[in-house]
Amino acid sequence: MVEQDKKEETKLKDNGKDGIDADVLFTEFKEHSVADFFKKNRQMLGLYGKQRTLTTIVHELVTNSLDACEEAGILPDIEVKISEIGDEYYEIGVIDNGPGIPEEKIGSALGKLLAGTKFHRLVQTRGQQGIGVSGIILFSQITTGKPTKVISGTNNGKTVSLEISIDSKTNSPKITDKHYLEKKFRGTAIRSKFKEIQYKKGQSSVDEYLRRTAISNPHATIKFEDPFQEITEYKRSVKVMPKIPTQVKPHPRGVTVDEMVSLARYTQARKVSSYLMQTFDRFGQTAVDNVEKLIHFDINKDPKKLTWEEAEEIVHAIKETKFIAPNTDNLVPIGEEFIEKSLKSIVNPEFCFVYTRKPSVYKGGYAFQVEVGLAYGGNAGRLISIEAPEKPKNAKPKKDKNGKIIIEEEEKPREIRASEVIRYANKAPLLFDAGGCAITKTVDSIDWRRYGIQNFDTSPSTVFVNLISVHIPYTSAGKSAIADEEEILTETKLALQDVARRLGTYIIQMRREADKKEKRKVFAKYAPEVVKALVHTTGADGKMLQKNLDKMVLEKLKMDDEAEARGEKIQDDYSEEKPASDDE
Amino acid sequence: MVEQDKKEETKLKDNGKDGIDADVLFTEFKEHSVADFFKKNRQMLGLYGKQRTLTTIVHELVTNSLDACEEAGILPDIEVKISEIGDEYYEIGVIDNGPGIPEEKIGSALGKLLAGTKFHRLVQTRGQQGIGVSGIILFSQITTGKPTKVISGTNNGKTVSLEISIDSKTNSPKITDKHYLEKKFRGTAIRSKFKEIQYKKGQSSVDEYLRRTAISNPHATIKFEDPFQEITEYKRSVKVMPKIPTQVKPHPRGVTVDEMVSLARYTQARKVSSYLMQTFDRFGQTAVDNVEKLIHFDINKDPKKLTWEEAEEIVHAIKETKFIAPNTDNLVPIGEEFIEKSLKSIVNPEFCFVYTRKPSVYKGGYAFQVEVGLAYGGNAGRLISIEAPEKPKNAKPKKDKNGKIIIEEEEKPREIRASEVIRYANKAPLLFDAGGCAITKTVDSIDWRRYGIQNFDTSPSTVFVNLISVHIPYTSAGKSAIADEEEILTETKLALQDVARRLGTYIIQMRREADKKEKRKVFAKYAPEVVKALVHTTGADGKMLQKNLDKMVLEKLKMDDEAEARGEKIQDDYSEEKPASDDE
């Protein structure tokens, strides 16, 4: 390297004294706060597009409430209210029954970007960066100039009310109008005003966001009042608290050299060997022994003195060492029973199949789990309206028998149900950038005709997919789509094929029932004719004949059923799809 | 609002004491630095994908050098060197002859994110946020654990050498190995190591990035040594320094309420009226008088006491007030002469047309200017290789006269030239996300056949478009594509139509020349026959006849030319395209 330095030095030239002096140029040198940065780059926080911004605001506030309740082990009761107070000017309020925020932490929790409890932990939660709600408060203030109202009550019994804004120059909270309320309250209430947003219904709306949130959180009650004072309430269909997700130790397979060095700085361990065992998941004595054989320094040295090169050796040695797959205890799926309850209560389909796969691992180090639901018929899918076919322009008016022109009613646009795919990451709905998402791609890769659905797009189906992981591989910082990790694609496909197969069987069952009904109808229609003819030719008793004939028909249909039960004569309309792995 | 507060209070419930206490949950509450944030979200800095990351690194370093030289009024000499030192492991060095960095500012300029001279100014520069190079240094250290070497010399004559890294926990620089070199040097040399990147040739490569940078910076000399020690040098084709872009006052039309309030905090003015005139572009006494009529408070009050509501009134009043369009003096285009020189020297086309439009304004408040160049023939366009058609599998082998099998050489893939669109924002090349960019869309909207180019995609053309503005409307924080602002689309289209029209005329001219040559060839071929026949029938002198015939032919061709010059008989192969506005 010294040689490299010398080589570079020979390239340095005395470039003379022309041009403006560096000292002059650097007089305007300034430092800027992260709040100022996001003020200039709000699109990085998902705050762009009037409807998308509104949905993102509600997402951040509701996510915060759900996470808080979950961590504290409280069944969430959340109220969301949007009021229109001017042109593209709204007030948004969210009240929860969570643990509240300790009085002295309110400022930094809500009025400072990049502050929070979740940044450095590996735990399956919705929020992670410590930006969400403080970003929202910043956005409120730069569009309206107004502070955000916060009321917080914790178990100590005091209810504090205050107004908060962010000094963007210093990224620090400004608290005003602080006082205590007499009313007892445990939870957090946040109320804030916004401009440059717009309330609209539709696929990317707050309504849709909350409907999907309710589906993935059957233990939560969510009440929503829209700007027209219409109230929608999703009552909890499950009264059991989900397991609290626990923090995970990182699995050795996913660790970078930088992390190996950084984590060593904070350990309590006195030896590298114990640092490894204490810090990483599945790192036992056997693994330590194996690593020791592959490195060129003392594994009992002080981890605080671990150099980059030594850490690099360990990371290389890890690649040559066998480890048990990551611990998956800390993944908390919603669970089949609860997803089914939720879909039945909110989507209200004719039929519903759910499947929670076993946990799996991607990129060798991250545990994940896929849950899918397939709701069909009834209110499943979403309503779309189809325009009536246009009439030919110069068509002659129809006339009645008397030559009077019949005034025909305009054909109204028809409403039909179309399929919808509702995507989730750690139970939080993903509403945007569906095209680039691994979930959408997998759903599209299924050949639905094999499962009796001739045209999936216009079928009354709701496909539910929830991916849970301590490390969701998003495609971008916008966190709106999941990247194409092969293991995730495979697991999702297998899960979808399972529910699709069950739906297929159900659809065939329905067709058979319909066939049987038809047969019975035909018998019923012609039996009297047959009886009449027989009476005429044989002179036998009509009533008796009719009775015997009915009996024969019933027995014939019963025999069909039995044959079916024995597996004979079964003609499936679909052929079994090969497993996903063969398809690839 | 007090009523609203009361309404909310009635909703607050005493939610009991179940769940974990807030104080317990908040024990892990921590603050994080912006450096930690970008460490976790490197894709926000364009640092994703192995090739894209490498190109982004070079982009940040070169941009920094060009901006520094430009601000100091120095003709840039920049050397870029990439050496491979392992598998996906490289060292990248950039040396410039710029003003250098004052010794005491090196730490914060390079070792601290969100620090710089450009963040709050409206000035046409390449960089803006104060993240670029420090983000690169951070990336180097998290992939290799190594600090970055920096040598800086300013006009004070001292040359300082040091190593810098960033403490990501505090977003502050760590400087080591600082010493002074004996060698005199004015400029900055930065040398850094990176993993997880890959050097490849192609459309998104460093080579292409530097070629395009050289085209848009004809006053710069750029030397590049690739990992195979191959050196490419782009020598400056222009020895004049471009005008130094000056800072712009914001135009009233583009100002938000938040900016109106924030800027009032920093003004030296004592009255709102003088604050408006001093702070904003084109804000004269007439405008102040008009605003005064529309607002409900004293326009001579202290601007530091301006409330949000008052600022809102001013912003509304501005909408009702006429202003002269923004000052465009501060836009510094490359200029037609220089673009042409540059394209000729680097692209080396057969023909080249350039056009710098007059400055224009978008969204009412931002000045911008479009420059285009169209290089055609010669080395214009990019080489693409076309596979030879596959031979039928069971074709019989060819045999020669003696029945011996002829072993045919495999047909090699042909190389042809295809069109390329090179996009720039403030002279910096845009290499990624072409599909979503306003420039690409405009080029695609041109009907090139009207201009004599039958198939634009496979024509040997390089289309150059540079958009300059103090506020480039990027589609996202990635800064890789320009948004569809109507005024920008229109200006770009008009400019492209102009150069296309000129190219069209040229192509027709060429065809005519070819026709003429053909005619001459025909005459030349048949004249001797005609002479022979005449000699045979009339017995005249062959030589004289030949001479007279040649003269006649030349005169005939000359007459054609003259007729053409008078505008007769001109048959253009293209019809004049309607102006863009009619097309829309």
PDB file of C-alpha atoms in Angstrom, chain B residues 259-431:
ATOM      1  CA  GLU B 259     -40.764  28.769   3.095  1.00  0.00           C
ATOM      2  CA  MET B 260     -42.351  32.224   3.465  1.00  0.00           C
ATOM      3  CA  VAL B 261     -42.259  31.787   7.268  1.00  0.00           C
ATOM      4  CA  SER B 262     -38.823  30.118   7.444  1.00  0.00           C
ATOM      5  CA  LEU B 263     -37.099  32.695   5.220  1.00  0.00           C
ATOM      6  CA  ALA B 264     -38.609  35.532   7.293  1.00  0.00           C
ATOM      7  CA  ARG B 265     -36.726  34.184  10.344  1.00  0.00           C
ATOM      8  CA  TYR B 266     -33.346  34.772   8.676  1.00  0.00           C
ATOM      9  CA  THR B 267     -33.915  38.121   6.954  1.00  0.00           C
ATOM     10  CA  GLN B 268     -32.034  41.295   7.841  1.00  0.00           C
ATOM     11  CA  ALA B 269     -35.024  43.371   6.716  1.00  0.00           C
ATOM     12  CA  ARG B 270     -37.071  45.174   9.340  1.00  0.00           C
ATOM     13  CA  LYS B 271     -40.348  45.309   7.463  1.00  0.00           C
ATOM     14  CA  VAL B 272     -42.284  42.554   5.712  1.00  0.00           C
ATOM     15  CA  SER B 273     -42.393  44.766   2.612  1.00  0.00           C
ATOM     16  CA  SER B 274     -38.612  45.030   2.358  1.00  0.00           C
ATOM     17  CA  TYR B 275     -38.236  41.358   3.305  1.00  0.00           C
ATOM     18  CA  LEU B 276     -40.325  40.443   0.255  1.00  0.00           C
ATOM     19  CA  MET B 277     -38.359  42.724  -2.079  1.00  0.00           C
ATOM     20  CA  GLN B 278     -34.969  41.577  -0.784  1.00  0.00           C
ATOM     21  CA  THR B 279     -35.684  37.866  -0.599  1.00  0.00           C
ATOM     22  CA  PHE B 280     -37.616  37.148  -3.768  1.00  0.00           C
ATOM     23  CA  ASP B 281     -36.812  37.516  -7.427  1.00  0.00           C
ATOM     24  CA  ARG B 282     -38.904  40.073  -9.391  1.00  0.00           C
ATOM     25  CA  PHE B 283     -40.587  41.409  -6.234  1.00  0.00           C
ATOM     26  CA  GLY B 284     -40.806  45.169  -6.798  1.00  0.00           C
ATOM     27  CA  GLN B 285     -42.742  48.042  -5.255  1.00  0.00           C
ATOM     28  CA  THR B 286     -45.757  47.487  -7.556  1.00  0.00           C
ATOM     29  CA  ALA B 287     -46.043  43.894  -6.389  1.00  0.00           C
ATOM     30  CA  VAL B 288     -45.732  44.991  -2.745  1.00  0.00           C
ATOM     31  CA  ASP B 289     -48.504  47.579  -3.277  1.00  0.00           C
ATOM     32  CA  ASN B 290     -50.741  44.945  -4.794  1.00  0.00           C
ATOM     33  CA  VAL B 291     -50.073  42.414  -2.030  1.00  0.00           C
ATOM     34  CA  GLU B 292     -50.741  45.131   0.569  1.00  0.00           C
ATOM     35  CA  LYS B 293     -54.230  45.670  -0.869  1.00  0.00           C
ATOM     36  CA  LEU B 294     -55.072  41.978  -0.486  1.00  0.00           C
ATOM     37  CA  ILE B 295     -53.833  41.269   3.049  1.00  0.00           C
ATOM     38  CA  HIS B 296     -55.360  42.144   6.421  1.00  0.00           C
ATOM     39  CA  PHE B 297     -52.301  43.114   8.435  1.00  0.00           C
ATOM     40  CA  ASP B 298     -49.645  45.827   8.351  1.00  0.00           C
ATOM     41  CA  ILE B 299     -47.132  45.062   5.591  1.00  0.00           C
ATOM     42  CA  ASN B 300     -44.567  47.108   7.523  1.00  0.00           C
ATOM     43  CA  LYS B 301     -44.574  44.803  10.547  1.00  0.00           C
ATOM     44  CA  ASP B 302     -41.430  43.003  11.689  1.00  0.00           C
ATOM     45  CA  PRO B 303     -40.917  39.948   9.406  1.00  0.00           C
ATOM     46  CA  LYS B 304     -39.585  37.952  12.374  1.00  0.00           C
ATOM     47  CA  LYS B 305     -43.083  38.196  13.843  1.00  0.00           C
ATOM     48  CA  LEU B 306     -44.811  37.018  10.681  1.00  0.00           C
ATOM     49  CA  THR B 307     -47.338  34.325  11.654  1.00  0.00           C
ATOM     50  CA  TRP B 308     -48.290  31.307   9.602  1.00  0.00           C
ATOM     51  CA  GLU B 309     -51.744  32.768   8.863  1.00  0.00           C
ATOM     52  CA  GLU B 310     -50.194  36.060   7.688  1.00  0.00           C
ATOM     53  CA  ALA B 311     -47.687  34.218   5.497  1.00  0.00           C
ATOM     54  CA  GLU B 312     -50.610  32.285   4.076  1.00  0.00           C
ATOM     55  CA  GLU B 313     -52.309  35.567   3.188  1.00  0.00           C
ATOM     56  CA  ILE B 314     -49.177  36.739   1.393  1.00  0.00           C
ATOM     57  CA  VAL B 315     -48.893  33.489  -0.582  1.00  0.00           C
ATOM     58  CA  HIS B 316     -52.551  33.838  -1.617  1.00  0.00           C
ATOM     59  CA  ALA B 317     -52.014  37.491  -2.572  1.00  0.00           C
ATOM     60  CA  ILE B 318     -48.991  36.463  -4.691  1.00  0.00           C
ATOM     61  CA  LYS B 319     -51.296  34.225  -6.725  1.00  0.00           C
ATOM     62  CA  GLU B 320     -53.389  37.323  -7.574  1.00  0.00           C
ATOM     63  CA  THR B 321     -50.368  39.440  -8.459  1.00  0.00           C
ATOM     64  CA  LYS B 322     -48.548  39.716 -11.763  1.00  0.00           C
ATOM     65  CA  PHE B 323     -44.812  39.057 -11.749  1.00  0.00           C
ATOM     66  CA  ILE B 324     -42.197  39.142 -14.478  1.00  0.00           C
ATOM     67  CA  ALA B 325     -41.018  35.617 -15.322  1.00  0.00           C
ATOM     68  CA  PRO B 326     -38.009  34.420 -13.297  1.00  0.00           C
ATOM     69  CA  ASN B 327     -34.566  35.785 -13.944  1.00  0.00           C
ATOM     70  CA  THR B 328     -32.732  33.381 -16.215  1.00  0.00           C
ATOM     71  CA  ASP B 329     -29.276  34.985 -16.113  1.00  0.00           C
ATOM     72  CA  ASN B 330     -28.075  32.373 -13.698  1.00  0.00           C
ATOM     73  CA  LEU B 331     -28.674  29.502 -16.093  1.00  0.00           C
ATOM     74  CA  VAL B 332     -25.396  28.514 -17.705  1.00  0.00           C
ATOM     75  CA  PRO B 333     -25.907  26.354 -20.780  1.00  0.00           C
ATOM     76  CA  ILE B 334     -22.972  24.553 -22.396  1.00  0.00           C
ATOM     77  CA  GLY B 335     -23.705  26.481 -25.582  1.00  0.00           C
ATOM     78  CA  GLU B 336     -24.177  25.364 -29.193  1.00  0.00           C
ATOM     79  CA  GLU B 337     -20.593  25.982 -30.277  1.00  0.00           C
ATOM     80  CA  PHE B 338     -19.172  23.952 -27.421  1.00  0.00           C
ATOM     81  CA  ILE B 339     -21.642  21.074 -27.666  1.00  0.00           C
ATOM     82  CA  GLU B 340     -20.782  20.797 -31.352  1.00  0.00           C
ATOM     83  CA  LYS B 341     -17.051  20.813 -30.661  1.00  0.00           C
ATOM     84  CA  SER B 342     -17.543  18.191 -28.003  1.00  0.00           C
ATOM     85  CA  LEU B 343     -19.723  15.879 -30.088  1.00  0.00           C
ATOM     86  CA  LYS B 344     -17.316  16.188 -33.024  1.00  0.00           C
ATOM     87  CA  SER B 345     -14.293  15.448 -30.882  1.00  0.00           C
ATOM     88  CA  ILE B 346     -15.768  12.561 -28.854  1.00  0.00           C
ATOM     89  CA  VAL B 347     -18.558  11.040 -30.963  1.00  0.00           C
ATOM     90  CA  ASN B 348     -16.900  11.879 -34.306  1.00  0.00           C
ATOM     91  CA  PRO B 349     -20.056  11.750 -36.436  1.00  0.00           C
ATOM     92  CA  GLU B 350     -20.473  12.446 -40.126  1.00  0.00           C
ATOM     93  CA  PHE B 351     -22.782  15.323 -39.380  1.00  0.00           C
ATOM     94  CA  CYS B 352     -23.895  17.123 -36.260  1.00  0.00           C
ATOM     95  CA  PHE B 353     -26.640  19.646 -35.432  1.00  0.00           C
ATOM     96  CA  VAL B 354     -27.066  21.420 -32.113  1.00  0.00           C
ATOM     97  CA  TYR B 355     -29.613  23.807 -30.658  1.00  0.00           C
ATOM     98  CA  THR B 356     -29.715  25.661 -27.344  1.00  0.00           C
ATOM     99  CA  ARG B 357     -33.263  26.904 -26.727  1.00  0.00           C
ATOM    100  CA  LYS B 358     -33.935  30.195 -24.948  1.00  0.00           C
ATOM    101  CA  PRO B 359     -34.597  29.872 -21.219  1.00  0.00           C
ATOM    102  CA  SER B 360     -38.177  29.141 -20.244  1.00  0.00           C
ATOM    103  CA  VAL B 361     -40.147  28.671 -17.019  1.00  0.00           C
ATOM    104  CA  TYR B 362     -42.054  25.717 -15.591  1.00  0.00           C
ATOM    105  CA  LYS B 363     -44.673  25.597 -12.832  1.00  0.00           C
ATOM    106  CA  GLY B 364     -44.590  29.402 -12.939  1.00  0.00           C
ATOM    107  CA  GLY B 365     -41.523  29.724 -10.742  1.00  0.00           C
ATOM    108  CA  TYR B 366     -38.561  27.718 -12.010  1.00  0.00           C
ATOM    109  CA  ALA B 367     -36.340  28.768 -14.908  1.00  0.00           C
ATOM    110  CA  PHE B 368     -34.962  26.033 -17.128  1.00  0.00           C
ATOM    111  CA  GLN B 369     -33.293  25.657 -20.485  1.00  0.00           C
ATOM    112  CA  VAL B 370     -32.975  22.775 -22.930  1.00  0.00           C
ATOM    113  CA  GLU B 371     -30.005  22.024 -25.164  1.00  0.00           C
ATOM    114  CA  VAL B 372     -30.017  19.304 -27.767  1.00  0.00           C
ATOM    115  CA  GLY B 373     -27.537  17.831 -30.173  1.00  0.00           C
ATOM    116  CA  LEU B 374     -28.057  15.308 -32.942  1.00  0.00           C
ATOM    117  CA  ALA B 375     -24.954  13.528 -34.220  1.00  0.00           C
ATOM    118  CA  TYR B 376     -25.418  11.260 -37.240  1.00  0.00           C
ATOM    119  CA  GLY B 377     -23.274   8.820 -39.171  1.00  0.00           C
ATOM    120  CA  GLY B 378     -19.600   8.124 -38.571  1.00  0.00           C
ATOM    121  CA  ASN B 379     -19.135   6.874 -35.008  1.00  0.00           C
ATOM    122  CA  ALA B 380     -22.484   8.224 -33.793  1.00  0.00           C
ATOM    123  CA  GLY B 381     -24.801   5.794 -32.039  1.00  0.00           C
ATOM    124  CA  ARG B 382     -23.595   2.742 -30.200  1.00  0.00           C
ATOM    125  CA  LEU B 383     -22.281  -0.546 -31.503  1.00  0.00           C
ATOM    126  CA  ILE B 384     -24.576  -3.496 -31.039  1.00  0.00           C
ATOM    127  CA  SER B 385     -23.829  -6.950 -32.281  1.00  0.00           C
ATOM    128  CA  ILE B 386     -26.360  -8.956 -34.217  1.00  0.00           C
ATOM    129  CA  GLU B 387     -26.176 -12.739 -34.170  1.00  0.00           C
ATOM    130  CA  ALA B 388     -25.734 -14.477 -37.536  1.00  0.00           C
ATOM    131  CA  PRO B 389     -28.865 -16.340 -38.627  1.00  0.00           C
ATOM    132  CA  GLU B 390     -28.787 -19.926 -37.396  1.00  0.00           C
ATOM    133  CA  LYS B 391     -28.174 -22.567 -40.051  1.00  0.00           C
ATOM    134  CA  PRO B 392     -30.792 -25.257 -40.588  1.00  0.00           C
ATOM    135  CA  LYS B 393     -29.725 -28.202 -38.458  1.00  0.00           C
ATOM    136  CA  ASN B 394     -29.739 -30.968 -41.045  1.00  0.00           C
ATOM    137  CA  ALA B 395     -28.483 -28.949 -44.012  1.00  0.00           C
ATOM    138  CA  LYS B 396     -26.349 -30.985 -46.409  1.00  0.00           C
ATOM    139  CA  PRO B 397     -22.671 -30.007 -46.415  1.00  0.00           C
ATOM    140  CA  LYS B 398     -21.590 -28.000 -49.457  1.00  0.00           C
ATOM    141  CA  LYS B 399     -19.143 -29.707 -51.785  1.00  0.00           C
ATOM    142  CA  ASP B 400     -16.666 -28.305 -54.301  1.00  0.00           C
ATOM    143  CA  LYS B 401     -16.345 -29.385 -57.944  1.00  0.00           C
ATOM    144  CA  ASN B 402     -14.326 -32.431 -56.977  1.00  0.00           C
ATOM    145  CA  GLY B 403     -16.934 -33.535 -54.475  1.00  0.00           C
ATOM    146  CA  LYS B 404     -14.802 -32.459 -51.507  1.00  0.00           C
ATOM    147  CA  ILE B 405     -16.748 -31.036 -48.580  1.00  0.00           C
ATOM    148  CA  ILE B 406     -16.184 -27.294 -48.187  1.00  0.00           C
ATOM    149  CA  ILE B 407     -15.722 -26.398 -44.566  1.00  0.00           C
ATOM    150  CA  GLU B 408     -17.501 -23.073 -44.251  1.00  0.00           C
ATOM    151  CA  GLU B 409     -16.368 -20.569 -41.729  1.00  0.00           C
ATOM    152  CA  GLU B 410     -18.889 -19.897 -38.981  1.00  0.00           C
ATOM    153  CA  GLU B 411     -20.654 -16.648 -39.746  1.00  0.00           C
ATOM    154  CA  LYS B 412     -19.576 -14.104 -37.135  1.00  0.00           C
ATOM    155  CA  PRO B 413     -22.098 -11.889 -35.381  1.00  0.00           C
ATOM    156  CA  ARG B 414     -22.285  -8.584 -37.246  1.00  0.00           C
ATOM    157  CA  GLU B 415     -21.784  -5.299 -35.478  1.00  0.00           C
ATOM    158  CA  ILE B 416     -24.100  -2.466 -36.424  1.00  0.00           C
ATOM    159  CA  ARG B 417     -24.666   1.005 -35.031  1.00  0.00           C
ATOM    160  CA  ALA B 418     -27.911   1.677 -33.190  1.00  0.00           C
ATOM    161  CA  SER B 419     -29.242   4.997 -31.950  1.00  0.00           C
ATOM    162  CA  GLU B 420     -28.500   6.166 -28.402  1.00  0.00           C
ATOM    163  CA  VAL B 421     -30.103   8.872 -26.296  1.00  0.00           C
ATOM    164  CA  ILE B 422     -27.730  10.516 -23.847  1.00  0.00           C
ATOM    165  CA  ARG B 423     -29.561  12.419 -21.099  1.00  0.00           C
ATOM    166  CA  TYR B 424     -28.177  15.106 -18.796  1.00  0.00           C
ATOM    167  CA  ALA B 425     -29.444  17.169 -15.893  1.00  0.00           C
ATOM    168  CA  ASN B 426     -27.262  20.202 -15.217  1.00  0.00           C
ATOM    169  CA  LYS B 427     -24.567  18.587 -17.355  1.00  0.00           C
ATOM    170  CA  ALA B 428     -24.454  15.405 -15.224  1.00  0.00           C
ATOM    171  CA  PRO B 429     -25.242  12.217 -17.204  1.00  0.00           C
ATOM    172  CA  LEU B 430     -28.379  10.267 -16.286  1.00  0.00           C
ATOM    173  CA  LEU B 431     -27.612   6.599 -16.882  1.00  0.00           C
TER     174      LEU B 431
END
